[in-house]
PDB file of C-alpha atoms in Angstrom:
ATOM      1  CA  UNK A 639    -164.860  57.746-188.953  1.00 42.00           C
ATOM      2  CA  UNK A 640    -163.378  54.653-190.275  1.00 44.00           C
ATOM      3  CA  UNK A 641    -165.991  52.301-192.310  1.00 49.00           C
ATOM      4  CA  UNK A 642    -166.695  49.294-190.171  1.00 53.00           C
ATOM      5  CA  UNK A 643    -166.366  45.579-191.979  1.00 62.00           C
ATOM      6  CA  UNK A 644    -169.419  43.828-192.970  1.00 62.00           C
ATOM      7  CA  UNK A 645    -169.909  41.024-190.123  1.00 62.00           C
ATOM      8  CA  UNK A 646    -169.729  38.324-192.950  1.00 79.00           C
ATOM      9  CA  UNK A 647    -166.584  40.140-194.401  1.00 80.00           C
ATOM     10  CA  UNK A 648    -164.438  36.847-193.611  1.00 84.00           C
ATOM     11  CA  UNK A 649    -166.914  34.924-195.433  1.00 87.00           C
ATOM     12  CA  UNK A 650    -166.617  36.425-198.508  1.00 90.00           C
ATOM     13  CA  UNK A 651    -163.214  36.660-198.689  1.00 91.00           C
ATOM     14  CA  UNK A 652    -162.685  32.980-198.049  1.00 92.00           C
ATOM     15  CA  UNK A 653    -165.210  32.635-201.123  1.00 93.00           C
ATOM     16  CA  UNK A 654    -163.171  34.666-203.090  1.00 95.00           C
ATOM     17  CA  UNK A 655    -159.970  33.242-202.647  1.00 96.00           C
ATOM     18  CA  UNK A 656    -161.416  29.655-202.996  1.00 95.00           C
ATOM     19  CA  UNK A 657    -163.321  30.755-206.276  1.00 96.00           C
ATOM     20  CA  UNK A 658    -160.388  32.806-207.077  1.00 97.00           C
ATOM     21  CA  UNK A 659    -158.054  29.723-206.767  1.00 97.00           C
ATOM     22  CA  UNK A 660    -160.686  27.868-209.373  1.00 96.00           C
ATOM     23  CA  UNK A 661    -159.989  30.316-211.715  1.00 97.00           C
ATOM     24  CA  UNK A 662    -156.582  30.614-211.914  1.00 97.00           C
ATOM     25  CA  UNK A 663    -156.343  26.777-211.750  1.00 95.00           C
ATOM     26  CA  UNK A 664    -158.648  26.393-214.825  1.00 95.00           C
ATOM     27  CA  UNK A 665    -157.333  29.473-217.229  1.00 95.00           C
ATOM     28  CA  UNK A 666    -153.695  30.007-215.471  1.00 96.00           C
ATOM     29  CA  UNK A 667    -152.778  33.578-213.244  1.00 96.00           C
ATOM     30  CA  UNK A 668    -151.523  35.315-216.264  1.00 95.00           C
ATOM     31  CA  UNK A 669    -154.706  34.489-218.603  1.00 95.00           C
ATOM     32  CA  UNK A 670    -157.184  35.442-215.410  1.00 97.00           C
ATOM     33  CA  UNK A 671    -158.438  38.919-214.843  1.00 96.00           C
ATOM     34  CA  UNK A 672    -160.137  41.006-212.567  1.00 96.00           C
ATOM     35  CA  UNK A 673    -163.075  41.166-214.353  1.00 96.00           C
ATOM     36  CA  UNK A 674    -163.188  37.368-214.631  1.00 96.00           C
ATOM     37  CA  UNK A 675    -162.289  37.087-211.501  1.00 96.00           C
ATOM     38  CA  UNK A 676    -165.366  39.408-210.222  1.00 96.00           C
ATOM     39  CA  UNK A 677    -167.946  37.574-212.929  1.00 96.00           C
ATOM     40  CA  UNK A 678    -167.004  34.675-211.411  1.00 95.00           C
ATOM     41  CA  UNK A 679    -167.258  35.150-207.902  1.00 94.00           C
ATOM     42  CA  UNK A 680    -171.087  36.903-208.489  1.00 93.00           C
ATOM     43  CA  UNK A 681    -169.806  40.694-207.434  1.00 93.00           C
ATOM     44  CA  UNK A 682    -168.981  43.849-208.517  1.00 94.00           C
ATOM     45  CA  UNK A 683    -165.570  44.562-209.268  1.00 94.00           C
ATOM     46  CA  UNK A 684    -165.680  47.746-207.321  1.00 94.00           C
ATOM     47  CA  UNK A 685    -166.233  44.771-204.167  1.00 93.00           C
ATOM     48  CA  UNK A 686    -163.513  42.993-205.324  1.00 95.00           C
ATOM     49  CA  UNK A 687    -161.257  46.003-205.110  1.00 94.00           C
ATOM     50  CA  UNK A 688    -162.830  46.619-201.342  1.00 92.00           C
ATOM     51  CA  UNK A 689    -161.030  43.453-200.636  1.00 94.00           C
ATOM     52  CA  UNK A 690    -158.100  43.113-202.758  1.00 95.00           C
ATOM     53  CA  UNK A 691    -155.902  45.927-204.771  1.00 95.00           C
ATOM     54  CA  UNK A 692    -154.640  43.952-207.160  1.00 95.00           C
ATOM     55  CA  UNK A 693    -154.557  40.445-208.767  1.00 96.00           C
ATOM     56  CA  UNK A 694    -151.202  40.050-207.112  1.00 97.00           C
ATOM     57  CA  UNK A 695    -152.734  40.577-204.059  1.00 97.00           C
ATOM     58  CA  UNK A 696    -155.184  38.147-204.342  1.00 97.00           C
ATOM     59  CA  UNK A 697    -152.248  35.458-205.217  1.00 98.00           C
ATOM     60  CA  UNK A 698    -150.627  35.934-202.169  1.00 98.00           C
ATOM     61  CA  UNK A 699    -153.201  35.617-199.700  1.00 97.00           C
ATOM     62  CA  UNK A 700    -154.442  32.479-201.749  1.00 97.00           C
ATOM     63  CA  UNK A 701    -151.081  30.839-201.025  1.00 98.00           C
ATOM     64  CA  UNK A 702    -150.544  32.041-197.789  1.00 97.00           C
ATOM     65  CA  UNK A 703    -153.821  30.813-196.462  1.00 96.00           C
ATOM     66  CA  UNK A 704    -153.351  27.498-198.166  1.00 97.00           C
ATOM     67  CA  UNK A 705    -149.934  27.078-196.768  1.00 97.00           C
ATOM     68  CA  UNK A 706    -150.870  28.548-193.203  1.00 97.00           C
ATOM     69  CA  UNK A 707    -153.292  25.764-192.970  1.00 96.00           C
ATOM     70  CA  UNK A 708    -151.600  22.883-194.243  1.00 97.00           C
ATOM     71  CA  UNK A 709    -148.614  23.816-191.842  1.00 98.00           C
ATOM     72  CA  UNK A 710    -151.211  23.763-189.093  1.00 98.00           C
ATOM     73  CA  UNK A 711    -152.072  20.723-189.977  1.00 97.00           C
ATOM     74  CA  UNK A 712    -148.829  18.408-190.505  1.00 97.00           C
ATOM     75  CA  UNK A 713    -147.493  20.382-187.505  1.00 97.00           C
ATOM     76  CA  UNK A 714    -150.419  18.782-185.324  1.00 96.00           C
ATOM     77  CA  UNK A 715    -149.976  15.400-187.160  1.00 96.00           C
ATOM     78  CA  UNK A 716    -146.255  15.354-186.386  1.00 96.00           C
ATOM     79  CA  UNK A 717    -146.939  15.760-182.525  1.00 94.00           C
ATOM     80  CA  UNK A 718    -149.709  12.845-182.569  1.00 89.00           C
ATOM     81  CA  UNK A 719    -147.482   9.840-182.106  1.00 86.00           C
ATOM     82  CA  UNK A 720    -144.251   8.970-181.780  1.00 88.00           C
ATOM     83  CA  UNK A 721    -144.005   5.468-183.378  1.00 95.00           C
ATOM     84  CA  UNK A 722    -141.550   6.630-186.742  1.00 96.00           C
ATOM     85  CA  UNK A 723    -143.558   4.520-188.960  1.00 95.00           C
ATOM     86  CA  UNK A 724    -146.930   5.685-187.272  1.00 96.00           C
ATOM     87  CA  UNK A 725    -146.213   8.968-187.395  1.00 97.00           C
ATOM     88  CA  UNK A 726    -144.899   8.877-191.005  1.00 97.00           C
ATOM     89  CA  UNK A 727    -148.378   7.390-192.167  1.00 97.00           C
ATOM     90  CA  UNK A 728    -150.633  10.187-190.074  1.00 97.00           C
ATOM     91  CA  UNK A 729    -148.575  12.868-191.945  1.00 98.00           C
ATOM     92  CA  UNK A 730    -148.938  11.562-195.453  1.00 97.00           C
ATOM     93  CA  UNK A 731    -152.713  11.099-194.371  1.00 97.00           C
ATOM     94  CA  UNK A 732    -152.808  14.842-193.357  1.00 97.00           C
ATOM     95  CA  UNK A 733    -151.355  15.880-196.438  1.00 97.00           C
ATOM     96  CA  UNK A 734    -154.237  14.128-198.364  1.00 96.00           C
ATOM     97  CA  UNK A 735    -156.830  15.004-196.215  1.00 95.00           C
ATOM     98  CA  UNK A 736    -156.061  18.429-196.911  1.00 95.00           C
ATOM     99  CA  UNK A 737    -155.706  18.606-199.957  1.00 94.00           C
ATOM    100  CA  UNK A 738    -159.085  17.082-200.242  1.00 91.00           C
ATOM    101  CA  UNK A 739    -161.127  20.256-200.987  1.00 90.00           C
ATOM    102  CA  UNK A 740    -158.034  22.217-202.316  1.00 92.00           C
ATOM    103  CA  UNK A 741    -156.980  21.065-205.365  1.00 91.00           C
ATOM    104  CA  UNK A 742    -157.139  24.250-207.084  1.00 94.00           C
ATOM    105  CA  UNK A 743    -155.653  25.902-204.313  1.00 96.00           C
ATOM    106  CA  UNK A 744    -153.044  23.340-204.658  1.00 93.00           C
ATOM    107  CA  UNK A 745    -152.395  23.732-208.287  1.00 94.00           C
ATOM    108  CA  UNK A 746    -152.329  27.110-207.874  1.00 96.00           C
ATOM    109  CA  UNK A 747    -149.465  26.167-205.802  1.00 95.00           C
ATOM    110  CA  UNK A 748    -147.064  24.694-207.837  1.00 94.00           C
ATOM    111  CA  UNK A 749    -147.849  26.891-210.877  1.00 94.00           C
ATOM    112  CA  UNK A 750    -148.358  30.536-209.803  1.00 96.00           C
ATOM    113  CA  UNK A 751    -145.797  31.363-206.783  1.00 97.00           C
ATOM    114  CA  UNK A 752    -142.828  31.241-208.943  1.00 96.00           C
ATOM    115  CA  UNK A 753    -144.456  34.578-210.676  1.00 97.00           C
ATOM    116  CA  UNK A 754    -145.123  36.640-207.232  1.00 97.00           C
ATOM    117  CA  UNK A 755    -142.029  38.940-206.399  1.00 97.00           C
ATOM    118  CA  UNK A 756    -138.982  37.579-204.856  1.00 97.00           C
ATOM    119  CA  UNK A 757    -139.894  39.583-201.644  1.00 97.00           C
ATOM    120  CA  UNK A 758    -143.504  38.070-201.614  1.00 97.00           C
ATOM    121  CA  UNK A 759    -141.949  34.511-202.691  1.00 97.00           C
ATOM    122  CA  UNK A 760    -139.941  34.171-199.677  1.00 98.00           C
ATOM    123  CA  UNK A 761    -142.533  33.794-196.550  1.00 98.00           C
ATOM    124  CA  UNK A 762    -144.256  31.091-198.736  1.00 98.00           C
ATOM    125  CA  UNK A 763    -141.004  29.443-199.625  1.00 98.00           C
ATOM    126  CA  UNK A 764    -140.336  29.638-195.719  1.00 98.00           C
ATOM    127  CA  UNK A 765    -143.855  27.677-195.257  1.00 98.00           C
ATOM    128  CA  UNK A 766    -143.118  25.250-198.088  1.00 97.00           C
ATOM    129  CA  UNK A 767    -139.684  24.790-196.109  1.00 97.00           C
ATOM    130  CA  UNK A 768    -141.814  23.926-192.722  1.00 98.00           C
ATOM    131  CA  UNK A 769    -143.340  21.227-194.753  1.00 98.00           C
ATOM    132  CA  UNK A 770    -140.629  19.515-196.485  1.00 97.00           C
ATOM    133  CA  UNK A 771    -138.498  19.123-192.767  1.00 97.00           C
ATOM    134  CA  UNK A 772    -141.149  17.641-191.836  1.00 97.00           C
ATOM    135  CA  UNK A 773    -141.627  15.287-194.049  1.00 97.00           C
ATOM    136  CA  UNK A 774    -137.761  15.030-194.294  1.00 97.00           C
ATOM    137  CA  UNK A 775    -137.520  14.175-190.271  1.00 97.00           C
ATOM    138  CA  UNK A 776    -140.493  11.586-190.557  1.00 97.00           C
ATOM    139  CA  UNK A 777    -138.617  10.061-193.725  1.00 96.00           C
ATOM    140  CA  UNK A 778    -135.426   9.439-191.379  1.00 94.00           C
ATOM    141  CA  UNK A 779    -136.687   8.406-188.446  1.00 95.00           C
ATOM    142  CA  UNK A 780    -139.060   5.933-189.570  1.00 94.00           C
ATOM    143  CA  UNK A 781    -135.734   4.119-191.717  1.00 91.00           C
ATOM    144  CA  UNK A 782    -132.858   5.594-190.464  1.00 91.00           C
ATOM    145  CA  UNK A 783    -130.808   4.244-193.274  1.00 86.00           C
ATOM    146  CA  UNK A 784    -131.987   6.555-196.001  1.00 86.00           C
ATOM    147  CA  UNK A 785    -130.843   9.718-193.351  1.00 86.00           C
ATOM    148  CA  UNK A 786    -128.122  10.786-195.490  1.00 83.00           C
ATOM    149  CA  UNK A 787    -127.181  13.562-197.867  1.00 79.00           C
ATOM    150  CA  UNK A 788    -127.461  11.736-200.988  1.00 83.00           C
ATOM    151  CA  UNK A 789    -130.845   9.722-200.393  1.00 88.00           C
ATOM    152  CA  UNK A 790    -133.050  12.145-198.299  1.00 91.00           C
ATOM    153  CA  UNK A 791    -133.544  14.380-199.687  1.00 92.00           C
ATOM    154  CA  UNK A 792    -134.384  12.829-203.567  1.00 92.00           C
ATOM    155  CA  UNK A 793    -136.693  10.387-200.886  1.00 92.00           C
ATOM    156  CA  UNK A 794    -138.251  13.459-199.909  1.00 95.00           C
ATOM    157  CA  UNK A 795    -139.247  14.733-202.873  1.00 95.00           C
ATOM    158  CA  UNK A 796    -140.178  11.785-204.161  1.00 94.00           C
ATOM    159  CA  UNK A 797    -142.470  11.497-202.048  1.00 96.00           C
ATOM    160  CA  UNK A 798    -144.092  15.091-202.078  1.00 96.00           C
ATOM    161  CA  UNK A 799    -144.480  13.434-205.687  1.00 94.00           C
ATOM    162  CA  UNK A 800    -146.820  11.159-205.248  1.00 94.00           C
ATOM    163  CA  UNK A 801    -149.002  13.649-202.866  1.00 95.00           C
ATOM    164  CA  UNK A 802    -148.640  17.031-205.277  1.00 93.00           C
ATOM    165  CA  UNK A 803    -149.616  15.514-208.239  1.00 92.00           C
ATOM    166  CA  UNK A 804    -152.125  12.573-207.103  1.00 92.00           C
ATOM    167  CA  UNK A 805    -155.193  15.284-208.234  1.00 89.00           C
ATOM    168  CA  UNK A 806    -154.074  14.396-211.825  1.00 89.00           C
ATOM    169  CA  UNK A 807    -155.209  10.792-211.377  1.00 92.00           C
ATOM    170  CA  UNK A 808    -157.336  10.230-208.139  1.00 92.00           C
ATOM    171  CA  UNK A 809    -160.920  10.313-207.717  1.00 92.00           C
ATOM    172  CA  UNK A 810    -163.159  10.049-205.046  1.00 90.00           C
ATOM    173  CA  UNK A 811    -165.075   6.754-205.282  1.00 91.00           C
ATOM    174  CA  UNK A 812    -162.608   5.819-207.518  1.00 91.00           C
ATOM    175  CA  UNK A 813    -160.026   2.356-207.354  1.00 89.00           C
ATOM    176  CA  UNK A 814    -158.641   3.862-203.751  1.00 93.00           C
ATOM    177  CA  UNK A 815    -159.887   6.057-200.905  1.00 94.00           C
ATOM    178  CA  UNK A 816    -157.447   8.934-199.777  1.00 94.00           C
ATOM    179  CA  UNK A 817    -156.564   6.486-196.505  1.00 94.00           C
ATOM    180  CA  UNK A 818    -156.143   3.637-198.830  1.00 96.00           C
ATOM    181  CA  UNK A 819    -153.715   5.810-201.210  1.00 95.00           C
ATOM    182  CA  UNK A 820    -152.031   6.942-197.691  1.00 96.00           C
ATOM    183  CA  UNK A 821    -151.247   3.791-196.572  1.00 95.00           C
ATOM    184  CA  UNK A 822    -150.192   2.630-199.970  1.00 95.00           C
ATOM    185  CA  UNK A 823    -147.906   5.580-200.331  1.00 95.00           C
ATOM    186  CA  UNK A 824    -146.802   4.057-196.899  1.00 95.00           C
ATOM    187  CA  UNK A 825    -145.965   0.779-197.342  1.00 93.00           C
ATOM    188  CA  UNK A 826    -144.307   2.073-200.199  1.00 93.00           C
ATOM    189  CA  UNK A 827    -141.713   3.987-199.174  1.00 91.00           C
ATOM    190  CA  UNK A 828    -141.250   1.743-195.785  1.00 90.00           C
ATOM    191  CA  UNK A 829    -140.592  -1.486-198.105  1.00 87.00           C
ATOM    192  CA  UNK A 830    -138.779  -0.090-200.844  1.00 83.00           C
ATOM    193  CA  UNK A 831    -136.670   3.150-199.331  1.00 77.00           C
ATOM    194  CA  UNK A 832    -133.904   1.267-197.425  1.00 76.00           C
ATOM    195  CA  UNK A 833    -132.920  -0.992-200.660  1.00 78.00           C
ATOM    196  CA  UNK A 834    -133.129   2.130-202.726  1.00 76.00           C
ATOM    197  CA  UNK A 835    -130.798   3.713-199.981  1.00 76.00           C
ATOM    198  CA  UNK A 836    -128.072   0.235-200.042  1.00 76.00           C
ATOM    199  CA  UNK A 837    -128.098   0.158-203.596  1.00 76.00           C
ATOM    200  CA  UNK A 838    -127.122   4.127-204.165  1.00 70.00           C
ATOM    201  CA  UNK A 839    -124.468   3.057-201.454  1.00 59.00           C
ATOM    202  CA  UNK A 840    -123.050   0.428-202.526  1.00 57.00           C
ATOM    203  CA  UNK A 841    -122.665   2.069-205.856  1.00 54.00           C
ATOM    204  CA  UNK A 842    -120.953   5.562-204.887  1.00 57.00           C
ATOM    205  CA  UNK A 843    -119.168   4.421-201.274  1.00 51.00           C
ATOM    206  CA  UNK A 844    -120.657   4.963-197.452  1.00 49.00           C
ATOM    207  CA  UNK A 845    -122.481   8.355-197.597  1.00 47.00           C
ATOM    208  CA  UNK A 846    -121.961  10.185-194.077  1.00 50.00           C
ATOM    209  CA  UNK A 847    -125.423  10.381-192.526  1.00 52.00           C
ATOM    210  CA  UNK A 848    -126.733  13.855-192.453  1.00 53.00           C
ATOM    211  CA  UNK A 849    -127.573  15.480-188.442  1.00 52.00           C
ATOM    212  CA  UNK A 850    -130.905  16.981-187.731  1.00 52.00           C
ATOM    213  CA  UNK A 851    -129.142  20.625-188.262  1.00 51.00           C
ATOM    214  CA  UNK A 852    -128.398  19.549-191.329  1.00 41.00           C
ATOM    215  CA  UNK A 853    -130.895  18.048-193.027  1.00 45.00           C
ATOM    216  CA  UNK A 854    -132.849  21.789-192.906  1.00 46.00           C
ATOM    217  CA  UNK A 855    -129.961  23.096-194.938  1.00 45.00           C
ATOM    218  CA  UNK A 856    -130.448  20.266-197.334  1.00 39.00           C
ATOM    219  CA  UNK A 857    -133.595  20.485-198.030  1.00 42.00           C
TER     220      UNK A 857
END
């Protein structure tokens, strides 16, 4: 008869991938073992193997259920209004938001996917992908000058700047709340982007706008 899971079996592994994250965000995936990994989450590391085979393992179900949930959530902020500029601000504020008890997670992010497989890379690339049209679609619509090849997508990123690596600087109770830094971030890009866009213009020649289709294959 097949062993049953524990009814807080969820539980645990949620704690494990969060303290897991922690881990590999303080001491890097390659300097983090299993062993650590088990000291540090309080169990034994024949429980650790009951949930996860390998370190690898544990990596990709860290990222996946980080990026699974922040695509849940921008996808429900993107549906919320459909004022450009209103719409670009709740996303940016979702971003935040989430992030707000994943840092690690987040770090883990950017540092540790480029070392999974290519074949385990490419569903959270896909995910990362989700994110960044978003973004990208927001971007365009709220100034519809910057919606060309040459601006949007360095807009974009430049943008997912100022999000990814706020943990470096930002702290809560600090100069700016996460809303604050959201509507800074904002303002920003709404006052600034469409001069940055004229200038690049004016510079290189009219850049043909970029369609919906294309701006996926873009970015």
């Amino acid at each position: 008869m097949a062993r049953s899971r524990a009814k807080d079996y969820d539980d645990k592994r949620l704690l494990i991938l969060h303290r897991s994250a922690q881990l590999f965000a303080e001491s890097g995936y390659v300097g983090t073992s299993m062993n650590t990994i088990a000291d540090g989450c309080n169990v034994s590391k024949a429980l650790l193997y009951h949930y996860y085979q390998d370190k690898e393992a544990l990596l990709f179900d860290i990222l996946s259920a980080h990026l699974e949930k922040l695509v849940a959530a921008v996808e429900k902020a993107d549906e919320e209004t459909a004022n450009p500029q209103a719409r670009l601000k709740t996303i940016i504020s979702t971003f935040l938001e989430q992030y707000r008890h994943a840092d690690a997670e987040h770090q883990v992010q950017i540092a540790s996917l480029k070392l999974l497989p290519k074949e385990k890379q490419q569903p959270l690339l896909a995910k990362e992908r989700i994110l960044v049209d978003i973004l990208a679609d927001a971007l365009a619509a709220a100034r519809p000058s910057v919606n060309h090849k040459r601006v949007l997508k360095p807009l974009t990123m430049t943008v997912f700047g100022m999000l990814n690596w706020h943990y470096l600087w930002f702290r809560e109770g600090g100069a700016m709340t996460r809303a604050e830094y959201a509507e800074f971030v904002t303002r920003l890009v709404l006052s600034g982007a469409a001069d940055a866009a004229a200038t690049l213009t004016r510079s290189n020649g009219k850049s043909k706008p970029a369609s919906k289709g294309r701006q996926k294959e873009l970015l």
